[in-house]
Amino acid sequence: MNTATTTLPTPAASPQQAAGPRIRLVLDSLRARVLALVAGFGLLTALALSLVMFHSVKHYYVNTQYSQGGEFLERVLRDSPDIWSLYEANKKSFSERLARYTLYTPSSGLYLLDNEGRVLASSGEGKIFWSGYRVNVQAVAETMLRDPDEPVYGQDPDTIDGKCIVTARPVMVGTQQAGWLYMVVRSADLGSNMPAMLKSYAIRTAIKVGLLTLAIGVVLTMLMLAVLTKPLMALTKIVEQVKAKGFQTGFPMDLCGQLSSHAARQDEVGKLSRSFNEMLERLRQEMQRVTQADGQRREMVASVSHDLRTPLTALIGQLETVRLKRATMTHEDQAQFIDRALMNAQHLKRLTDALAELARLDNPEFKAQTEPMMLCELADDVVQRYASRAEEAGVMLNIEYLDHIPQANIDAQLIERALSNLLDNALRVTPASGSVTVQVAFNASTGYRVTVKDSGPGLPESEQTKVFERFYQSSAHRETRGSSGLGLAIVKRVAELHGGRAGVESEVGKGAAFYLTLPA
């Protein structure tokens, strides 16, 4: 049975789908997001300013119309002080007189009211509901007295429920108020009766203000982005170069120049650039330290393997010799081979013990457990332990210190180990009839100093800077002297754990003085 497999073609991405990732990529840019944010804010600000501008024009126009209406009523009363007598003389034709007053403002309504608000005459046509209609003119008058400059909204007699901008003035006959001259300023209504030119001016002005605000916002945003993103782009390029090539290669001069110019600024950008420079320098130093430590680790592993292999090979060879030739060897030869094997085994133990001790001291979490202690008494105890060994080697061992040296905050076990290593090295290199002297001194400004001086061959100046390095001397020399090659490295580490340092002063043929300093 044959089976046919049909592979359907993968549909191509639509233009909308292809444009989606590109849009997201653009919006992922800080510059694009800041620009979009400020552009949106500028648009809202432009809209708000447009509304404010439109309402300002409207408020100005309303106030102007209201003020002109009040002035118009005062002028009518001033020019016709006997207006109530004219009304009384001819009530039917008085409405025509009011219509003549409003000839140039046909949209405004002018009315003569009695004291109770009844409409007596009008510049327009009469309304059938006026027979029982009352205008609350007293409320209008009270509002005008309370705030004369603020437009007053009152009743429009031409519309039973209408409201409009109104103004009123009392009509006096002698000293008595006979009624009211009441005016409805319908032209102040922006919604319907506002002049087309004024409305167009308000709208166009609002649009111009909005567009100008938006344009200024966009320009300021672009300038701000240029100021902010330029150093960020330089930092980003350096980070990308570090990511691609590490710290082994230098950075382009133009990027370094940009960072230097930005770092000279006293604002947040300058602070960021300086911090970034410091971080790069620290990372570069840490990278060099790690690289150097890795090289030292490889050298130490090679040295340790060599140092362990040499006595171990000798030990195996000596034991195998005793096992194979035991029947033919004399008792003295067997004892000699066993003594040599024991010496190699002891050398292996010293080497492994020193490695374990140095590994413990190198642990970043290890801290010296200090307590107040008499440093002179501790040094005296260590010297007493080495007295018999010095006597057997024919070396004179001394200790020197002044009375009343104050107590020191030290880790007794670590200081004892460091001093033992120095004494062990000094006794090993000092010939018979030589001398080894331990000195303990104190200075209030510099602190404590423990020195071990020997009368051995001394050290050349070229070796004095390397003698504290791990496995500096050759393995053959160390095996001959029974040294692990790590004693001085441990001394240096002990001094560092106490906040001090280790050093050596020596001249060839005049002995050496190894010392360690401790803070006061």
XYZ file of C-alpha atoms in Angstrom:
520
model
C 0.000 0.000 0.000
C 1.516 3.299 -1.054
C 1.068 6.319 1.164
C 1.424 9.781 -0.292
C 2.388 12.678 1.895
C 1.250 16.142 0.937
C 3.144 19.136 2.316
C 1.048 22.247 2.582
C 2.871 25.516 1.797
C 3.497 27.818 4.707
C 1.394 30.945 4.227
C 3.444 34.078 3.820
C 3.175 36.717 6.498
C 0.773 39.484 5.644
C 2.096 43.067 5.458
C 0.259 43.830 8.694
C 1.956 40.879 10.446
C 5.353 41.876 9.058
C 4.871 45.459 10.158
C 4.033 44.372 13.710
C 7.594 43.381 14.761
C 9.007 46.497 13.115
C 6.614 48.702 15.090
C 7.484 46.897 18.305
C 11.189 47.259 17.529
C 10.788 51.006 17.013
C 8.822 51.394 20.229
C 11.505 49.447 22.096
C 13.824 52.387 21.434
C 14.115 54.789 24.371
C 14.160 57.726 21.978
C 10.933 56.605 20.272
C 9.145 55.972 23.555
C 10.178 59.337 25.028
C 9.199 61.072 21.792
C 5.809 59.323 21.744
C 5.252 60.149 25.418
C 6.126 63.838 25.042
C 4.229 64.100 21.744
C 1.132 62.701 23.439
C 1.589 65.044 26.349
C 2.108 67.954 23.937
C -1.059 67.007 22.076
C -3.073 66.977 25.298
C -1.480 70.270 26.331
C -2.288 71.791 22.947
C -5.897 70.626 23.251
C -6.140 72.034 26.773
C -4.644 75.370 25.690
C -7.017 75.475 22.736
C -10.001 75.037 25.030
C -8.619 77.625 27.429
C -8.062 80.035 24.554
C -11.568 79.491 23.181
C -13.180 80.012 26.575
C -11.003 83.077 27.184
C -12.219 84.627 23.934
C -15.777 83.698 24.843
C -15.462 85.180 28.321
C -13.940 88.362 26.930
C -16.717 88.706 24.358
C -19.466 88.079 26.928
C -17.968 90.615 29.358
C -17.637 93.152 26.563
C -21.242 92.705 25.431
C -22.505 92.849 29.012
C -20.532 96.028 29.730
C -21.746 97.619 26.506
C -25.344 96.702 27.394
C -25.079 98.451 30.745
C -23.512 101.513 29.155
C -26.260 101.521 26.541
C -29.006 101.590 29.222
C -27.253 104.388 31.097
C -26.918 106.423 27.890
C -30.616 105.949 27.086
C -31.617 107.098 30.573
C -29.181 110.005 30.410
C -30.424 111.142 26.996
C -34.114 110.600 27.944
C -34.488 111.415 31.615
C -38.274 111.730 31.136
C -38.630 108.294 29.559
C -41.352 107.268 32.010
C -43.374 110.384 31.155
C -43.012 109.534 27.461
C -44.345 106.094 28.204
C -47.271 107.502 30.172
C -48.054 109.976 27.389
C -48.251 107.371 24.644
C -48.155 103.774 25.860
C -49.101 102.172 22.545
C -46.318 103.758 20.505
C -43.627 103.520 23.182
C -42.582 100.074 21.977
C -41.649 101.681 18.634
C -39.390 104.120 20.513
C -37.643 101.171 22.224
C -37.261 99.511 18.817
C -35.497 102.611 17.508
C -33.067 102.453 20.424
C -32.068 98.918 19.385
C -31.929 99.643 15.685
C -28.191 98.794 15.493
C -28.412 95.789 17.843
C -31.465 93.926 16.549
C -30.515 90.733 18.391
C -30.809 92.485 21.757
C -34.155 92.946 23.500
C -35.078 96.167 25.333
C -38.039 96.178 27.764
C -39.756 98.589 30.104
C -40.863 96.852 33.298
C -42.775 97.995 36.308
C -41.445 97.477 39.795
C -43.082 94.041 39.981
C -41.445 92.839 36.754
C -44.448 93.041 34.403
C -43.549 93.851 30.789
C -45.001 97.258 29.856
C -43.279 97.762 26.496
C -40.817 95.895 24.272
C -38.538 96.645 21.340
C -39.847 93.474 19.727
C -43.167 91.797 19.297
C -45.438 91.219 22.284
C -46.029 87.736 23.723
C -49.384 86.305 24.675
C -48.089 84.979 28.019
C -47.098 88.463 29.291
C -50.472 89.003 31.004
C -49.434 86.885 33.981
C -45.652 86.915 33.374
C -43.249 88.447 35.920
C -39.518 89.019 35.421
C -37.528 88.513 38.596
C -35.727 91.790 38.115
C -35.004 92.213 41.840
C -32.749 89.137 41.788
C -30.916 90.588 38.773
C -30.420 93.904 40.573
C -29.083 92.195 43.711
C -26.637 90.150 41.645
C -25.397 93.268 39.859
C -24.866 95.038 43.182
C -22.928 92.065 44.562
C -20.489 91.836 41.589
C -20.961 94.640 39.035
C -18.311 93.265 36.618
C -19.621 89.730 36.385
C -22.229 89.060 33.631
C -25.698 88.256 35.020
C -27.919 85.488 33.663
C -31.611 86.246 33.923
C -34.993 85.685 32.283
C -35.645 86.415 28.630
C -39.212 87.805 28.367
C -39.524 86.608 24.775
C -39.158 83.010 25.959
C -41.141 81.862 28.944
C -38.356 79.595 30.241
C -35.400 81.255 28.480
C -32.179 82.378 30.156
C -29.739 84.912 28.747
C -27.237 87.620 29.665
C -29.279 90.534 31.049
C -28.738 93.953 32.560
C -31.132 96.435 34.145
C -31.264 100.049 35.330
C -33.986 101.694 37.498
C -36.259 104.311 35.877
C -36.747 107.205 38.258
C -39.514 109.814 38.389
C -38.209 112.447 40.700
C -36.964 110.566 43.720
C -39.262 107.592 43.235
C -38.533 104.473 41.191
C -41.269 103.967 38.670
C -39.921 100.819 36.973
C -37.004 99.215 35.210
C -35.280 99.535 31.863
C -34.405 95.901 31.172
C -32.123 94.627 28.395
C -31.443 91.071 27.159
C -28.009 90.854 25.482
C -28.676 87.909 23.186
C -25.587 88.680 21.064
C -23.417 87.542 24.012
C -24.549 83.929 23.450
C -21.562 82.308 21.715
C -23.549 79.241 20.789
C -26.027 80.854 18.435
C -25.801 84.628 18.085
C -22.054 85.132 18.179
C -20.795 86.867 15.021
C -19.307 84.435 12.513
C -16.072 86.432 12.199
C -15.506 86.431 15.948
C -16.273 82.718 16.204
C -13.875 81.963 13.355
C -11.203 84.118 15.012
C -11.577 82.259 18.322
C -11.375 78.842 16.660
C -8.418 79.775 14.443
C -6.537 81.325 17.354
C -7.131 78.237 19.475
C -5.881 75.960 16.686
C -2.749 78.093 16.164
C -1.962 78.076 19.872
C -2.424 74.290 19.995
C -0.216 73.634 16.955
C 2.464 76.024 18.208
C 2.472 74.296 21.597
C 2.752 70.885 19.940
C 5.594 72.047 17.680
C 7.529 73.558 20.578
C 7.019 70.360 22.590
C 8.334 68.179 19.748
C 11.390 70.404 19.180
C 12.217 70.486 22.892
C 11.773 66.722 23.049
C 14.191 66.163 20.175
C 16.742 68.452 21.808
C 16.270 66.683 25.131
C 16.693 63.298 23.473
C 19.856 64.492 21.754
C 21.241 65.603 25.112
C 20.227 62.464 26.994
C 20.622 59.656 24.470
C 24.011 60.694 23.074
C 25.941 59.624 26.197
C 23.672 56.603 26.587
C 24.484 55.520 23.032
C 28.210 55.887 23.746
C 27.834 53.795 26.903
C 25.806 51.211 24.991
C 28.480 50.910 22.280
C 31.187 50.352 24.881
C 29.081 47.733 26.668
C 28.460 45.955 23.366
C 32.183 46.020 22.603
C 32.992 44.651 26.061
C 30.395 41.935 25.502
C 31.876 41.025 22.123
C 35.627 41.370 22.795
C 36.073 41.583 26.556
C 38.602 43.849 28.252
C 41.611 42.693 26.272
C 41.147 45.240 23.475
C 41.055 48.991 23.801
C 38.011 51.114 23.134
C 37.742 53.400 20.063
C 39.123 56.868 20.627
C 35.876 58.581 19.598
C 33.890 56.654 22.217
C 36.500 57.371 24.889
C 36.448 61.036 23.917
C 32.657 61.168 24.168
C 32.731 59.528 27.590
C 35.402 61.959 28.783
C 33.406 64.965 27.586
C 30.230 63.678 29.232
C 32.098 62.816 32.449
C 33.188 66.462 32.756
C 29.567 67.545 33.147
C 28.228 68.285 36.622
C 24.717 66.913 36.062
C 23.209 63.430 36.259
C 24.643 62.496 32.843
C 28.130 63.423 34.026
C 27.655 61.431 37.222
C 26.486 58.410 35.227
C 29.442 58.703 32.848
C 31.926 58.969 35.728
C 30.360 56.003 37.495
C 30.460 54.028 34.251
C 34.140 54.887 33.752
C 34.920 53.806 37.306
C 32.957 50.602 36.827
C 34.821 49.809 33.594
C 38.167 50.490 35.264
C 37.265 48.314 38.227
C 36.040 45.528 35.943
C 39.258 45.797 33.940
C 41.334 45.554 37.109
C 39.252 42.633 38.356
C 39.666 40.939 34.986
C 43.430 41.399 35.157
C 43.443 40.131 38.743
C 41.384 37.086 37.791
C 43.642 36.426 34.814
C 46.729 36.770 36.987
C 45.196 34.582 39.690
C 44.304 31.974 37.101
C 47.870 31.983 35.838
C 49.167 31.651 39.373
C 46.716 28.832 39.984
C 47.999 26.939 36.955
C 51.573 27.527 38.043
C 50.720 26.423 41.570
C 49.039 23.241 40.328
C 52.095 22.473 38.206
C 54.445 23.221 41.117
C 52.369 21.204 43.578
C 52.224 18.217 41.251
C 56.005 18.419 40.769
C 56.680 18.886 44.478
C 54.446 16.003 45.418
C 55.802 13.756 42.670
C 59.450 14.177 43.663
C 59.323 12.972 47.298
C 56.551 10.503 46.471
C 58.642 8.921 43.701
C 61.628 8.754 46.039
C 59.477 7.243 48.797
C 58.054 4.596 46.463
C 61.502 3.772 45.126
C 62.997 3.408 48.613
C 60.146 1.211 49.855
C 60.289 -0.963 46.750
C 64.052 -1.329 47.193
C 63.591 -2.489 50.772
C 60.821 -4.914 49.720
C 62.764 -6.421 46.803
C 66.230 -6.557 48.385
C 65.246 -7.125 51.963
C 66.747 -10.624 51.971
C 70.159 -9.471 50.734
C 70.359 -6.079 52.483
C 72.128 -5.613 55.763
C 70.268 -4.270 58.770
C 72.119 -0.955 58.493
C 71.127 -0.514 54.808
C 67.500 -1.265 55.575
C 67.519 1.289 58.389
C 69.108 3.844 56.086
C 66.478 3.330 53.369
C 63.643 3.444 55.924
C 65.012 6.697 57.390
C 65.099 8.258 53.929
C 61.582 7.052 53.214
C 60.423 8.536 56.508
C 62.092 11.838 55.653
C 60.282 11.941 52.296
C 57.005 11.052 53.973
C 57.492 13.858 56.480
C 58.277 16.237 53.655
C 55.020 15.212 51.938
C 53.137 15.829 55.179
C 54.666 19.294 55.586
C 53.782 20.122 52.002
C 50.151 18.959 52.278
C 49.761 20.654 55.660
C 51.066 23.934 54.206
C 48.722 23.644 51.220
C 45.736 23.016 53.489
C 46.722 25.932 55.746
C 47.163 28.319 52.823
C 43.841 27.236 51.303
C 42.138 27.909 54.644
C 43.710 31.368 54.930
C 42.832 32.241 51.312
C 39.149 31.554 51.883
C 37.333 34.916 51.478
C 35.077 34.027 54.416
C 38.002 33.374 56.759
C 38.512 36.082 59.383
C 41.231 36.425 61.997
C 39.859 35.854 65.521
C 41.712 38.645 67.313
C 41.895 39.306 71.031
C 44.166 41.439 73.252
C 47.410 39.585 73.983
C 50.998 40.269 74.979
C 52.911 39.846 71.720
C 56.244 39.656 73.559
C 55.132 36.660 75.642
C 53.829 34.854 72.532
C 57.155 35.407 70.720
C 59.071 34.238 73.811
C 57.064 30.966 73.897
C 57.799 30.254 70.230
C 61.517 30.946 70.728
C 61.627 28.538 73.677
C 60.166 25.767 71.503
C 62.966 26.223 68.934
C 65.746 26.539 71.517
C 66.692 22.825 71.486
C 66.765 22.698 67.685
C 69.004 25.775 67.580
C 71.322 24.211 70.145
C 71.618 21.019 68.113
C 72.457 23.060 65.001
C 75.033 25.139 66.869
C 73.075 28.356 66.313
C 72.633 30.984 69.001
C 68.932 31.904 69.356
C 68.003 35.220 71.064
C 64.913 37.344 71.637
C 64.900 41.115 72.201
C 62.078 43.427 73.248
C 61.532 46.365 75.551
C 59.393 46.276 78.656
C 55.924 47.807 78.809
C 54.984 47.009 75.191
C 51.162 47.229 75.170
C 48.887 44.369 74.279
C 48.091 43.766 70.634
C 44.809 42.638 69.070
C 45.991 39.504 67.287
C 44.985 35.965 66.417
C 47.466 34.082 68.576
C 47.352 30.882 66.518
C 48.048 32.691 63.230
C 50.858 34.854 64.634
C 52.412 31.787 66.221
C 52.306 29.969 62.868
C 53.859 32.914 61.021
C 56.645 33.320 63.612
C 57.327 29.558 63.541
C 57.708 29.661 59.748
C 60.169 32.556 59.986
C 62.214 30.795 62.694
C 62.175 27.519 60.753
C 63.534 29.239 57.630
C 66.128 31.211 59.637
C 67.491 28.104 61.425
C 67.595 26.185 58.157
C 69.801 28.729 56.331
C 71.976 29.813 59.266
C 75.297 27.905 59.463
C 76.758 26.521 62.700
C 78.137 29.165 65.062
C 75.716 31.661 63.509
C 72.925 33.477 65.278
C 69.186 34.075 64.926
C 67.538 36.983 66.765
C 63.831 37.673 67.264
C 62.939 41.319 67.880
C 59.574 42.726 68.985
C 59.149 46.503 68.745
C 56.283 48.964 69.123
C 55.686 52.474 67.822
C 52.518 54.418 68.580
C 52.273 55.703 64.989
C 53.423 52.673 62.975
C 52.294 49.824 65.243
C 54.028 46.534 66.067
C 56.947 44.979 64.217
C 58.189 41.400 64.682
C 61.584 40.743 63.049
C 63.571 37.512 62.665
C 67.227 38.239 61.792
C 69.670 35.537 60.747
C 73.357 35.457 59.860
C 72.857 33.287 56.789
C 73.918 33.903 53.190
C 71.306 36.624 52.610
C 69.218 37.319 49.516
C 70.066 39.256 46.354
C 67.887 42.279 45.698
C 66.312 40.642 42.626
C 64.865 37.852 44.804
C 63.593 39.975 47.672
C 60.375 40.924 45.825
C 59.679 37.297 44.844
C 60.542 35.430 48.029
C 56.980 35.696 49.376
C 55.500 34.175 46.221
C 54.227 30.623 46.387
C 56.642 27.905 45.205
C 59.240 30.474 44.276
C 62.321 28.363 45.046
C 63.141 25.203 43.136
C 61.769 21.906 44.375
C 65.271 20.408 44.638
C 66.366 23.194 46.951
C 63.231 22.811 49.039
C 63.695 19.075 49.283
C 67.268 19.469 50.410
C 66.257 21.895 53.123
C 63.025 20.082 53.994
C 60.905 23.151 53.106
C 57.430 23.206 51.548
C 58.032 26.489 49.715
C 54.832 27.944 51.171
C 56.009 29.157 54.588
C 56.671 32.767 53.595
C 53.441 32.891 51.580
C 51.597 31.911 54.778
C 53.481 34.635 56.706
C 52.402 37.225 54.145
C 48.778 36.085 54.298
C 48.736 36.176 58.117
C 50.049 39.750 58.077
C 47.368 40.771 55.547
C 44.614 39.200 57.674
C 45.739 41.457 60.543
C 45.846 44.564 58.344
C 49.643 44.585 58.176
C 52.296 43.436 55.739
C 55.360 41.206 55.475
C 58.761 42.140 54.075
C 62.481 41.400 54.031
C 65.681 43.418 54.339
C 68.843 41.662 53.235
C 72.309 41.955 51.704
C 74.209 39.080 50.155
C 76.656 37.638 52.691
C 75.207 39.660 55.584
C 72.133 37.662 56.473
C 68.461 38.582 56.163
C 65.822 40.190 58.367
C 62.277 38.965 57.683
C 59.568 40.982 59.408
C 55.845 41.423 59.660
C 54.072 44.588 60.807
C 50.774 44.799 62.708
C 48.651 47.905 63.193
C 48.558 49.551 66.608
